[in-house]
PDB file of C-alpha atoms in Angstrom:
ATOM      1  CA  MET M   1      -0.148   0.285  -0.026  1.00 38.00           C
ATOM      2  CA  THR M   2       1.538   3.163  -1.222  1.00 39.00           C
ATOM      3  CA  LEU M   3       1.839   6.291   1.398  1.00 40.00           C
ATOM      4  CA  THR M   4       0.846   9.305  -0.295  1.00 43.00           C
ATOM      5  CA  ARG M   5       0.519  12.931   0.906  1.00 46.00           C
ATOM      6  CA  ARG M   6      -3.264  12.918   1.495  1.00 45.00           C
ATOM      7  CA  THR M   7      -2.863   9.845   3.806  1.00 47.00           C
ATOM      8  CA  LEU M   8       0.099  11.584   5.385  1.00 50.00           C
ATOM      9  CA  LEU M   9      -1.915  14.557   6.182  1.00 48.00           C
ATOM     10  CA  SER M  10      -4.881  12.621   6.979  1.00 47.00           C
ATOM     11  CA  GLY M  11      -3.225  10.674   9.450  1.00 50.00           C
ATOM     12  CA  LEU M  12      -2.165  13.671  11.222  1.00 49.00           C
ATOM     13  CA  GLY M  13      -4.991  15.135  12.878  1.00 48.00           C
ATOM     14  CA  ALA M  14       6.201  34.010  27.069  1.00 34.00           C
ATOM     15  CA  GLY M  15       5.866  33.654  31.069  1.00 37.00           C
ATOM     16  CA  LEU M  16       8.628  31.679  32.796  1.00 36.00           C
ATOM     17  CA  VAL M  17       8.282  28.373  34.590  1.00 39.00           C
ATOM     18  CA  ALA M  18       9.723  28.417  37.758  1.00 39.00           C
ATOM     19  CA  PRO M  19      12.083  25.457  37.994  1.00 39.00           C
ATOM     20  CA  PHE M  20      11.505  22.743  40.864  1.00 37.00           C
ATOM     21  CA  VAL M  21       8.328  24.441  42.220  1.00 40.00           C
ATOM     22  CA  LEU M  22       4.838  23.352  41.469  1.00 42.00           C
ATOM     23  CA  THR M  23       2.223  25.918  41.869  1.00 41.00           C
ATOM     24  CA  ASN M  24      -0.683  25.681  43.715  1.00 41.00           C
ATOM     25  CA  ARG M  25      -2.183  29.536  42.974  1.00 41.00           C
ATOM     26  CA  ALA M  26      -5.495  29.148  41.850  1.00 40.00           C
ATOM     27  CA  VAL M  27      -5.914  28.609  38.292  1.00 39.00           C
ATOM     28  CA  ALA M  28      -8.844  29.663  35.986  1.00 41.00           C
ATOM     29  CA  GLN M  29     -11.938  30.830  37.293  1.00 55.00           C
ATOM     30  CA  ASN M  30     -13.927  28.148  34.987  1.00 84.00           C
ATOM     31  CA  LYS M  31     -11.140  25.269  35.802  1.00 91.00           C
ATOM     32  CA  PRO M  32     -11.666  21.956  34.315  1.00 96.00           C
ATOM     33  CA  ASP M  33     -12.760  18.930  37.030  1.00 97.00           C
ATOM     34  CA  THR M  34     -10.056  16.699  35.451  1.00 98.00           C
ATOM     35  CA  VAL M  35      -7.059  17.398  33.333  1.00 98.00           C
ATOM     36  CA  THR M  36      -5.988  14.597  30.784  1.00 98.00           C
ATOM     37  CA  VAL M  37      -2.493  13.831  30.049  1.00 98.00           C
ATOM     38  CA  ASP M  38      -0.991  10.714  27.781  1.00 98.00           C
ATOM     39  CA  PHE M  39       1.678   8.403  29.155  1.00 98.00           C
ATOM     40  CA  ALA M  40       3.798   6.651  26.138  1.00 97.00           C
ATOM     41  CA  THR M  41       6.596   4.195  26.272  1.00 95.00           C
ATOM     42  CA  TYR M  42       8.595   6.280  23.986  1.00 95.00           C
ATOM     43  CA  ASN M  43       8.071   9.078  26.496  1.00 97.00           C
ATOM     44  CA  PRO M  44       9.827   7.256  29.299  1.00 97.00           C
ATOM     45  CA  VAL M  45       9.698  10.666  31.688  1.00 98.00           C
ATOM     46  CA  SER M  46       5.499  10.358  31.244  1.00 98.00           C
ATOM     47  CA  LEU M  47       6.043   7.214  32.872  1.00 98.00           C
ATOM     48  CA  LEU M  48       7.682   7.923  35.716  1.00 98.00           C
ATOM     49  CA  LEU M  49       5.148  11.113  36.146  1.00 98.00           C
ATOM     50  CA  ARG M  50       2.628   8.882  36.174  1.00 98.00           C
ATOM     51  CA  GLU M  51       4.046   6.799  38.398  1.00 98.00           C
ATOM     52  CA  ARG M  52       4.781   9.073  41.114  1.00 98.00           C
ATOM     53  CA  GLY M  53       1.900  10.547  40.957  1.00 98.00           C
ATOM     54  CA  TYR M  54       3.524  14.687  41.049  1.00 98.00           C
ATOM     55  CA  LEU M  55       0.796  15.833  38.792  1.00 98.00           C
ATOM     56  CA  GLU M  56      -2.095  14.484  41.280  1.00 98.00           C
ATOM     57  CA  GLU M  57      -0.342  16.051  43.863  1.00 97.00           C
ATOM     58  CA  ALA M  58       0.077  19.575  42.377  1.00 97.00           C
ATOM     59  CA  LEU M  59      -3.537  19.828  40.933  1.00 98.00           C
ATOM     60  CA  GLY M  60      -5.359  17.977  43.576  1.00 96.00           C
ATOM     61  CA  THR M  61      -5.023  21.278  45.611  1.00 93.00           C
ATOM     62  CA  ASP M  62      -7.231  22.868  43.138  1.00 94.00           C
ATOM     63  CA  GLY M  63      -9.906  19.926  43.038  1.00 96.00           C
ATOM     64  CA  ILE M  64      -8.615  18.820  39.340  1.00 98.00           C
ATOM     65  CA  ASP M  65      -8.196  15.362  39.113  1.00 98.00           C
ATOM     66  CA  VAL M  66      -5.710  13.459  36.415  1.00 98.00           C
ATOM     67  CA  ARG M  67      -6.598  10.972  33.848  1.00 98.00           C
ATOM     68  CA  TRP M  68      -4.316   8.901  31.838  1.00 98.00           C
ATOM     69  CA  VAL M  69      -4.362   7.806  28.518  1.00 98.00           C
ATOM     70  CA  GLN M  70      -1.925   5.916  26.805  1.00 98.00           C
ATOM     71  CA  THR M  71      -0.900   6.576  23.157  1.00 96.00           C
ATOM     72  CA  LEU M  72       1.182   4.238  21.021  1.00 92.00           C
ATOM     73  CA  GLY M  73       2.782   6.959  18.586  1.00 92.00           C
ATOM     74  CA  SER M  74       2.404  10.221  17.695  1.00 93.00           C
ATOM     75  CA  ASN M  75       0.017   9.754  15.104  1.00 93.00           C
ATOM     76  CA  LYS M  76      -2.643   8.358  17.851  1.00 96.00           C
ATOM     77  CA  ALA M  77      -1.401  11.530  20.196  1.00 97.00           C
ATOM     78  CA  LEU M  78      -2.361  13.830  17.759  1.00 97.00           C
ATOM     79  CA  GLU M  79      -5.552  12.450  16.899  1.00 97.00           C
ATOM     80  CA  PHE M  80      -6.644  12.459  20.421  1.00 98.00           C
ATOM     81  CA  LEU M  81      -5.693  16.224  20.839  1.00 98.00           C
ATOM     82  CA  ASN M  82      -7.644  16.858  17.817  1.00 98.00           C
ATOM     83  CA  ALA M  83     -10.607  14.914  19.225  1.00 98.00           C
ATOM     84  CA  GLU M  84     -10.228  16.563  22.600  1.00 98.00           C
ATOM     85  CA  ALA M  85      -9.614  13.251  24.276  1.00 98.00           C
ATOM     86  CA  ILE M  86      -6.624  14.624  25.867  1.00 98.00           C
ATOM     87  CA  ASP M  87      -5.443  17.784  26.678  1.00 98.00           C
ATOM     88  CA  PHE M  88      -1.434  16.932  26.889  1.00 98.00           C
ATOM     89  CA  GLY M  89      -0.058  14.557  24.148  1.00 98.00           C
ATOM     90  CA  SER M  90       3.575  13.249  23.326  1.00 98.00           C
ATOM     91  CA  THR M  91       4.736  13.210  19.908  1.00 97.00           C
ATOM     92  CA  ALA M  92       7.503  13.543  17.655  1.00 95.00           C
ATOM     93  CA  GLY M  93       8.497  17.352  16.675  1.00 96.00           C
ATOM     94  CA  ALA M  94       7.737  16.785  13.029  1.00 94.00           C
ATOM     95  CA  ALA M  95       4.849  14.866  13.317  1.00 94.00           C
ATOM     96  CA  ALA M  96       3.567  18.031  15.642  1.00 97.00           C
ATOM     97  CA  LEU M  97       4.561  20.302  13.249  1.00 97.00           C
ATOM     98  CA  VAL M  98       2.610  18.295   9.904  1.00 95.00           C
ATOM     99  CA  GLY M  99      -0.172  18.334  12.410  1.00 96.00           C
ATOM    100  CA  ARG M 100      -0.505  21.969  13.112  1.00 97.00           C
ATOM    101  CA  LEU M 101       0.218  22.374   9.187  1.00 96.00           C
ATOM    102  CA  ASN M 102      -2.828  20.144   8.403  1.00 95.00           C
ATOM    103  CA  GLY M 103      -5.009  22.007  10.972  1.00 96.00           C
ATOM    104  CA  ASN M 104      -4.593  20.382  14.141  1.00 98.00           C
ATOM    105  CA  PRO M 105      -4.793  23.237  16.827  1.00 98.00           C
ATOM    106  CA  ILE M 106      -2.066  22.004  18.964  1.00 98.00           C
ATOM    107  CA  ARG M 107       0.552  24.122  20.775  1.00 98.00           C
ATOM    108  CA  THR M 108       4.263  22.268  21.487  1.00 98.00           C
ATOM    109  CA  ILE M 109       5.199  23.722  24.756  1.00 98.00           C
ATOM    110  CA  TYR M 110       8.012  21.325  26.242  1.00 97.00           C
ATOM    111  CA  LEU M 111      10.701  18.632  25.109  1.00 97.00           C
ATOM    112  CA  TYR M 112      10.725  15.395  27.173  1.00 97.00           C
ATOM    113  CA  SER M 113      13.894  13.994  25.338  1.00 97.00           C
ATOM    114  CA  ARG M 114      16.333  13.903  22.645  1.00 96.00           C
ATOM    115  CA  PRO M 115      16.071  10.608  21.245  1.00 95.00           C
ATOM    116  CA  GLU M 116      17.835   8.055  18.696  1.00 96.00           C
ATOM    117  CA  TRP M 117      14.534   6.289  18.661  1.00 95.00           C
ATOM    118  CA  THR M 118      13.669   5.509  15.107  1.00 96.00           C
ATOM    119  CA  ALA M 119      15.764   3.185  12.591  1.00 98.00           C
ATOM    120  CA  LEU M 120      15.344   1.162   9.655  1.00 98.00           C
ATOM    121  CA  VAL M 121      15.160  -2.204  10.591  1.00 98.00           C
ATOM    122  CA  THR M 122      15.532  -5.805   8.847  1.00 98.00           C
ATOM    123  CA  ARG M 123      15.947  -9.621   9.371  1.00 98.00           C
ATOM    124  CA  PRO M 124      19.425 -11.047   8.650  1.00 97.00           C
ATOM    125  CA  ASP M 125      17.947 -13.075   5.711  1.00 96.00           C
ATOM    126  CA  THR M 126      16.472 -10.321   3.509  1.00 98.00           C
ATOM    127  CA  GLY M 127      19.286  -9.269   1.826  1.00 97.00           C
ATOM    128  CA  ILE M 128      18.740  -5.356   2.887  1.00 98.00           C
ATOM    129  CA  ALA M 129      22.007  -3.750   3.641  1.00 98.00           C
ATOM    130  CA  SER M 130      21.112  -0.150   2.608  1.00 98.00           C
ATOM    131  CA  VAL M 131      17.892   2.174   1.682  1.00 98.00           C
ATOM    132  CA  ALA M 132      18.600   1.426  -1.695  1.00 98.00           C
ATOM    133  CA  ASP M 133      17.595  -2.225  -1.605  1.00 98.00           C
ATOM    134  CA  LEU M 134      14.284  -1.366  -0.378  1.00 98.00           C
ATOM    135  CA  ALA M 135      13.218  -0.691  -4.137  1.00 98.00           C
ATOM    136  CA  GLY M 136      10.383  -2.600  -4.983  1.00 98.00           C
ATOM    137  CA  ARG M 137      10.052  -4.215  -1.179  1.00 98.00           C
ATOM    138  CA  THR M 138       7.554  -4.114   1.586  1.00 98.00           C
ATOM    139  CA  VAL M 139       8.062  -1.896   4.567  1.00 98.00           C
ATOM    140  CA  ALA M 140       5.740  -1.381   7.603  1.00 98.00           C
ATOM    141  CA  VAL M 141       5.295   1.559   8.892  1.00 97.00           C
ATOM    142  CA  THR M 142       2.678   3.832  11.179  1.00 93.00           C
ATOM    143  CA  ARG M 143       2.283   6.638   9.599  1.00 89.00           C
ATOM    144  CA  GLY M 144       2.075  10.265  10.743  1.00 84.00           C
ATOM    145  CA  THR M 145       4.986   9.406  13.098  1.00 90.00           C
ATOM    146  CA  ASP M 146       8.669  10.284  13.453  1.00 93.00           C
ATOM    147  CA  PRO M 147       9.726   6.615  12.220  1.00 94.00           C
ATOM    148  CA  HIS M 148       7.409   7.443   9.003  1.00 94.00           C
ATOM    149  CA  ILE M 149       9.091  10.949   8.528  1.00 93.00           C
ATOM    150  CA  PHE M 150      12.512   9.067   8.873  1.00 95.00           C
ATOM    151  CA  LEU M 151      11.871   6.938   6.716  1.00 96.00           C
ATOM    152  CA  VAL M 152      10.328   9.235   3.815  1.00 94.00           C
ATOM    153  CA  ARG M 153      13.777  11.020   3.997  1.00 94.00           C
ATOM    154  CA  ALA M 154      15.816   7.969   4.149  1.00 96.00           C
ATOM    155  CA  LEU M 155      14.141   7.118   0.661  1.00 96.00           C
ATOM    156  CA  ALA M 156      14.622  10.623  -0.896  1.00 94.00           C
ATOM    157  CA  GLY M 157      18.511  10.549   0.001  1.00 94.00           C
ATOM    158  CA  ALA M 158      18.702   7.381  -2.098  1.00 96.00           C
ATOM    159  CA  GLY M 159      16.656   8.637  -5.011  1.00 96.00           C
ATOM    160  CA  LEU M 160      13.550   6.661  -4.019  1.00 96.00           C
ATOM    161  CA  THR M 161      10.336   7.813  -3.063  1.00 93.00           C
ATOM    162  CA  GLU M 162       7.407   6.069  -1.420  1.00 93.00           C
ATOM    163  CA  ARG M 163       6.274   4.776  -5.055  1.00 94.00           C
ATOM    164  CA  ASP M 164       9.400   2.947  -4.949  1.00 97.00           C
ATOM    165  CA  VAL M 165       8.330   0.477  -2.038  1.00 98.00           C
ATOM    166  CA  ARG M 166       4.935  -1.272  -0.725  1.00 97.00           C
ATOM    167  CA  LEU M 167       4.358   0.439   2.398  1.00 97.00           C
ATOM    168  CA  VAL M 168       2.189  -1.575   4.723  1.00 97.00           C
ATOM    169  CA  LEU M 169       0.487   0.596   7.315  1.00 96.00           C
ATOM    170  CA  LEU M 170       0.596  -0.715  10.747  1.00 96.00           C
ATOM    171  CA  GLN M 171       0.913   0.662  14.846  1.00 94.00           C
ATOM    172  CA  HIS M 172       4.484   0.392  16.012  1.00 94.00           C
ATOM    173  CA  PRO M 173       3.957  -3.119  17.818  1.00 94.00           C
ATOM    174  CA  ASP M 174       2.485  -4.600  14.957  1.00 97.00           C
ATOM    175  CA  GLY M 175       5.226  -3.573  12.604  1.00 97.00           C
ATOM    176  CA  ARG M 176       7.810  -5.163  14.889  1.00 97.00           C
ATOM    177  CA  LEU M 177       5.618  -8.270  14.734  1.00 97.00           C
ATOM    178  CA  ALA M 178       5.300  -8.496  10.910  1.00 98.00           C
ATOM    179  CA  LEU M 179       8.856  -8.136  10.279  1.00 98.00           C
ATOM    180  CA  GLU M 180       9.511 -10.983  12.672  1.00 97.00           C
ATOM    181  CA  ARG M 181       7.015 -13.098  10.976  1.00 97.00           C
ATOM    182  CA  GLY M 182       8.391 -12.634   7.688  1.00 97.00           C
ATOM    183  CA  ASP M 183       5.322 -10.499   6.254  1.00 98.00           C
ATOM    184  CA  VAL M 184       7.160  -7.454   5.318  1.00 98.00           C
ATOM    185  CA  ASP M 185      10.987  -7.112   4.393  1.00 98.00           C
ATOM    186  CA  ALA M 186      12.225  -4.092   6.330  1.00 98.00           C
ATOM    187  CA  TRP M 187      10.363  -2.166   9.237  1.00 98.00           C
ATOM    188  CA  ALA M 188      10.615   1.808  10.429  1.00 98.00           C
ATOM    189  CA  GLY M 189      11.076   1.108  13.932  1.00 97.00           C
ATOM    190  CA  LEU M 190      10.584   2.708  17.204  1.00 95.00           C
ATOM    191  CA  ASP M 191      11.785   2.161  20.601  1.00 95.00           C
ATOM    192  CA  PRO M 192      11.468   0.415  22.835  1.00 95.00           C
ATOM    193  CA  MET M 193       9.957  -2.175  20.515  1.00 95.00           C
ATOM    194  CA  MET M 194      12.922  -1.800  17.899  1.00 97.00           C
ATOM    195  CA  ALA M 195      15.505  -2.307  20.888  1.00 97.00           C
ATOM    196  CA  ALA M 196      13.257  -5.614  21.628  1.00 96.00           C
ATOM    197  CA  ALA M 197      13.298  -6.689  18.223  1.00 97.00           C
ATOM    198  CA  GLU M 198      17.405  -5.995  17.815  1.00 97.00           C
ATOM    199  CA  LEU M 199      18.092  -7.843  21.162  1.00 97.00           C
ATOM    200  CA  GLU M 200      15.766 -10.638  20.986  1.00 95.00           C
ATOM    201  CA  SER M 201      15.099 -11.758  17.647  1.00 95.00           C
ATOM    202  CA  GLY M 202      18.639 -10.568  15.996  1.00 97.00           C
ATOM    203  CA  ALA M 203      16.833  -7.829  13.728  1.00 97.00           C
ATOM    204  CA  GLU M 204      19.299  -5.428  12.465  1.00 98.00           C
ATOM    205  CA  LEU M 205      19.287  -1.581  12.180  1.00 98.00           C
ATOM    206  CA  PHE M 206      20.828  -1.414   8.675  1.00 98.00           C
ATOM    207  CA  TYR M 207      20.207   2.560   8.304  1.00 98.00           C
ATOM    208  CA  ARG M 208      20.651   5.027  11.386  1.00 97.00           C
ATOM    209  CA  ASP M 209      21.007   8.719  11.051  1.00 96.00           C
ATOM    210  CA  PRO M 210      20.259  10.099  14.791  1.00 93.00           C
ATOM    211  CA  GLY M 211      20.362  13.780  13.438  1.00 90.00           C
ATOM    212  CA  ALA M 212      17.141  13.037  11.371  1.00 92.00           C
ATOM    213  CA  ASN M 213      15.436  12.149  14.600  1.00 93.00           C
ATOM    214  CA  THR M 214      13.329  14.806  15.627  1.00 93.00           C
ATOM    215  CA  TYR M 215      13.074  15.903  19.243  1.00 95.00           C
ATOM    216  CA  GLY M 216      10.121  14.515  21.421  1.00 97.00           C
ATOM    217  CA  THR M 217       7.587  17.307  22.192  1.00 98.00           C
ATOM    218  CA  LEU M 218       5.143  17.663  24.608  1.00 98.00           C
ATOM    219  CA  ASN M 219       1.957  19.166  23.304  1.00 98.00           C
ATOM    220  CA  VAL M 220      -1.411  20.842  24.381  1.00 98.00           C
ATOM    221  CA  ARG M 221      -4.710  21.691  22.973  1.00 98.00           C
ATOM    222  CA  GLU M 222      -4.398  25.389  21.914  1.00 98.00           C
ATOM    223  CA  SER M 223      -7.722  26.006  23.568  1.00 97.00           C
ATOM    224  CA  PHE M 224      -6.707  24.462  26.745  1.00 98.00           C
ATOM    225  CA  ALA M 225      -3.747  26.368  26.816  1.00 97.00           C
ATOM    226  CA  GLU M 226      -5.570  29.675  25.994  1.00 97.00           C
ATOM    227  CA  ALA M 227      -8.290  29.220  29.051  1.00 97.00           C
ATOM    228  CA  HIS M 228      -5.872  27.265  31.561  1.00 97.00           C
ATOM    229  CA  PRO M 229      -2.372  28.841  30.628  1.00 97.00           C
ATOM    230  CA  GLU M 230      -1.674  28.236  34.860  1.00 96.00           C
ATOM    231  CA  ILE M 231      -2.738  24.172  34.380  1.00 97.00           C
ATOM    232  CA  VAL M 232      -0.036  24.175  31.358  1.00 97.00           C
ATOM    233  CA  ARG M 233       2.492  25.745  33.826  1.00 97.00           C
ATOM    234  CA  THR M 234       1.638  23.593  36.765  1.00 97.00           C
ATOM    235  CA  VAL M 235       1.885  20.478  34.455  1.00 98.00           C
ATOM    236  CA  LEU M 236       5.447  21.409  33.446  1.00 98.00           C
ATOM    237  CA  ALA M 237       6.464  21.887  36.541  1.00 97.00           C
ATOM    238  CA  ALA M 238       5.510  18.072  37.784  1.00 98.00           C
ATOM    239  CA  TYR M 239       7.148  17.051  34.421  1.00 98.00           C
ATOM    240  CA  GLU M 240       9.907  19.270  35.292  1.00 97.00           C
ATOM    241  CA  ARG M 241      10.253  17.533  38.941  1.00 97.00           C
ATOM    242  CA  ALA M 242       9.995  13.766  37.369  1.00 98.00           C
ATOM    243  CA  ARG M 243      12.818  14.665  34.670  1.00 97.00           C
ATOM    244  CA  ASP M 244      15.059  15.917  37.554  1.00 97.00           C
ATOM    245  CA  GLU M 245      14.482  12.647  39.388  1.00 98.00           C
ATOM    246  CA  ALA M 246      15.033  10.456  35.928  1.00 98.00           C
ATOM    247  CA  ILE M 247      18.095  12.274  35.788  1.00 97.00           C
ATOM    248  CA  ALA M 248      19.248  11.874  39.420  1.00 97.00           C
ATOM    249  CA  ASP M 249      18.187   8.286  39.567  1.00 97.00           C
ATOM    250  CA  PRO M 250      18.273   6.692  36.168  1.00 97.00           C
ATOM    251  CA  ALA M 251      17.591   3.519  37.729  1.00 97.00           C
ATOM    252  CA  ALA M 252      14.053   4.653  38.847  1.00 97.00           C
ATOM    253  CA  LEU M 253      13.573   5.504  35.070  1.00 98.00           C
ATOM    254  CA  ALA M 254      14.843   2.392  34.280  1.00 98.00           C
ATOM    255  CA  ALA M 255      12.337   0.232  36.145  1.00 98.00           C
ATOM    256  CA  VAL M 256       9.181   1.926  36.087  1.00 98.00           C
ATOM    257  CA  LEU M 257      10.036   1.638  31.604  1.00 97.00           C
ATOM    258  CA  GLY M 258      10.356  -1.818  32.528  1.00 97.00           C
ATOM    259  CA  ASP M 259       7.626  -2.107  34.305  1.00 97.00           C
ATOM    260  CA  VAL M 260       5.184  -0.296  32.126  1.00 96.00           C
ATOM    261  CA  THR M 261       6.655  -2.223  29.116  1.00 94.00           C
ATOM    262  CA  ARG M 262       7.483  -5.669  30.783  1.00 95.00           C
ATOM    263  CA  LEU M 263      10.605  -5.805  28.874  1.00 94.00           C
ATOM    264  CA  PRO M 264      14.037  -7.382  30.212  1.00 96.00           C
ATOM    265  CA  PRO M 265      16.760  -4.876  31.532  1.00 97.00           C
ATOM    266  CA  GLU M 266      19.066  -4.976  28.993  1.00 97.00           C
ATOM    267  CA  ILE M 267      16.186  -4.155  26.400  1.00 96.00           C
ATOM    268  CA  VAL M 268      15.471  -0.881  28.349  1.00 97.00           C
ATOM    269  CA  ALA M 269      18.924   0.007  28.742  1.00 97.00           C
ATOM    270  CA  ARG M 270      19.513  -0.089  25.208  1.00 96.00           C
ATOM    271  CA  GLN M 271      16.258   2.374  24.665  1.00 96.00           C
ATOM    272  CA  LEU M 272      17.409   4.444  27.673  1.00 97.00           C
ATOM    273  CA  GLU M 273      21.056   4.688  26.057  1.00 96.00           C
ATOM    274  CA  ARG M 274      19.585   6.389  23.087  1.00 95.00           C
ATOM    275  CA  THR M 275      17.482   9.032  24.733  1.00 97.00           C
ATOM    276  CA  ASP M 276      18.730  11.831  26.133  1.00 97.00           C
ATOM    277  CA  ILE M 277      16.436  13.748  28.545  1.00 97.00           C
ATOM    278  CA  THR M 278      19.030  16.404  30.039  1.00 96.00           C
ATOM    279  CA  ASN M 279      17.259  19.524  28.013  1.00 95.00           C
ATOM    280  CA  PRO M 280      13.423  20.347  28.241  1.00 96.00           C
ATOM    281  CA  VAL M 281      13.661  23.385  26.048  1.00 95.00           C
ATOM    282  CA  ILE M 282      12.575  24.703  22.656  1.00 95.00           C
ATOM    283  CA  GLY M 283      15.425  26.607  21.493  1.00 94.00           C
ATOM    284  CA  ALA M 284      16.711  27.735  18.098  1.00 95.00           C
ATOM    285  CA  ALA M 285      18.847  24.480  17.295  1.00 93.00           C
ATOM    286  CA  GLU M 286      15.755  22.388  18.281  1.00 94.00           C
ATOM    287  CA  ARG M 287      13.498  24.368  16.096  1.00 96.00           C
ATOM    288  CA  GLU M 288      15.941  24.188  13.234  1.00 95.00           C
ATOM    289  CA  THR M 289      15.989  20.466  13.449  1.00 94.00           C
ATOM    290  CA  ILE M 290      12.336  20.309  13.146  1.00 96.00           C
ATOM    291  CA  ARG M 291      11.976  22.542  10.176  1.00 96.00           C
ATOM    292  CA  ALA M 292      14.469  20.815   8.316  1.00 94.00           C
ATOM    293  CA  ALA M 293      11.979  17.583   8.714  1.00 93.00           C
ATOM    294  CA  GLY M 294       9.827  19.803   7.407  1.00 95.00           C
ATOM    295  CA  ILE M 295      11.588  21.197   4.253  1.00 94.00           C
ATOM    296  CA  ALA M 296      12.416  17.546   3.889  1.00 91.00           C
ATOM    297  CA  LEU M 297       9.244  16.408   3.294  1.00 91.00           C
ATOM    298  CA  VAL M 298       7.948  19.395   0.766  1.00 93.00           C
ATOM    299  CA  ASP M 299      11.280  18.272  -1.315  1.00 89.00           C
ATOM    300  CA  ALA M 300      10.062  15.038  -1.062  1.00 86.00           C
ATOM    301  CA  GLY M 301       6.651  15.810  -2.556  1.00 86.00           C
ATOM    302  CA  VAL M 302       4.794  14.245   0.398  1.00 85.00           C
ATOM    303  CA  LEU M 303       4.174  17.954   1.872  1.00 91.00           C
ATOM    304  CA  PRO M 304       2.468  20.445  -0.819  1.00 94.00           C
ATOM    305  CA  ALA M 305       5.231  22.556  -2.018  1.00 96.00           C
ATOM    306  CA  ASP M 306       3.340  25.831  -1.045  1.00 96.00           C
ATOM    307  CA  SER M 307       3.709  24.801   2.547  1.00 96.00           C
ATOM    308  CA  ASP M 308       4.492  27.477   5.279  1.00 97.00           C
ATOM    309  CA  ILE M 309       6.897  25.544   7.219  1.00 97.00           C
ATOM    310  CA  ASP M 310       8.176  28.693   9.366  1.00 97.00           C
ATOM    311  CA  GLY M 311       4.886  30.200   9.598  1.00 98.00           C
ATOM    312  CA  THR M 312       3.472  27.110  10.879  1.00 98.00           C
ATOM    313  CA  LEU M 313       6.083  26.713  13.577  1.00 98.00           C
ATOM    314  CA  ASP M 314       5.591  30.141  14.598  1.00 97.00           C
ATOM    315  CA  ALA M 315       1.976  29.109  15.688  1.00 97.00           C
ATOM    316  CA  LEU M 316       3.164  25.777  17.029  1.00 98.00           C
ATOM    317  CA  ILE M 317       5.662  26.549  19.315  1.00 97.00           C
ATOM    318  CA  ASP M 318       4.449  28.540  22.460  1.00 96.00           C
ATOM    319  CA  GLY M 319       7.680  30.344  24.054  1.00 91.00           C
ATOM    320  CA  ARG M 320       5.084  31.512  27.050  1.00 92.00           C
ATOM    321  CA  PHE M 321       5.567  28.099  28.938  1.00 91.00           C
ATOM    322  CA  THR M 322       9.381  28.116  28.153  1.00 82.00           C
ATOM    323  CA  VAL M 323      11.278  26.272  31.286  1.00 81.00           C
ATOM    324  CA  ALA M 324      14.816  27.207  32.235  1.00 68.00           C
ATOM    325  CA  SER M 325      17.683  25.024  31.295  1.00 55.00           C
ATOM    326  CA  ARG M 326      19.594  23.812  33.668  1.00 49.00           C
TER     327      ARG M 326
END
């Protein structure tokens, strides 16, 4: 099945935060009863935040409950945000850009990681050793995610397009299974499933480019941010509390990731060694990485030639909620 520009688009739907301190000040007069936040295995800090209850502690003083919803990929997080099923969602930066370009009213407010969470993966028996070898082969991919965007850019670098391969659209866990069963020849992988395939079944990461992995970004519904900016700051302060703990105690982060994924320690370690959580700030360099992914998608013909990448980034990245780097 060939993934076209249309299917990609259809699949995506400056005050400072005081570091370390969770605010208990009153929120907007019409405060919500519940704030809905996603958690995802590709966002390990979210798992620690959920486990520790820091957000419940911070919002509970204002009588606000917290509801947690698991997302399996950027595409699902964007879908849930667009449908107002969640208020905060974890995506790749490039996926958030394309979602906003397609009219999804979200704002990017925080970096939860700089990962190398995607690569192109195959089995040892396929004879695939380079991106050029994918011509005419089947590739599992989750549309609207960083692995999909990574695949598009890798194909373009080899002089290929999506029309030169046969795409099989699956969610990330099913992509891994399809590769291992022999149903597809390659997979645009995502950790921790990618690390598990690598260590458990001998899958090969035949194409890697850490610089083409965009940042892990936390996004909020635009209408929610406008109505409840103080709650946004509270959520980010709670994230910072969890991130600080994860940096100070990596074993705690590894333990909660292992508990949620039920993966053995060596697989958890492989994912975390490829995940940098030291910088939460969306600065010029981070913006440029996301911008480069958008330009690459335009150049590859996946996004319309007249796409306003810079203007969309201006609308997407919300500097009001920038946290202090340390």
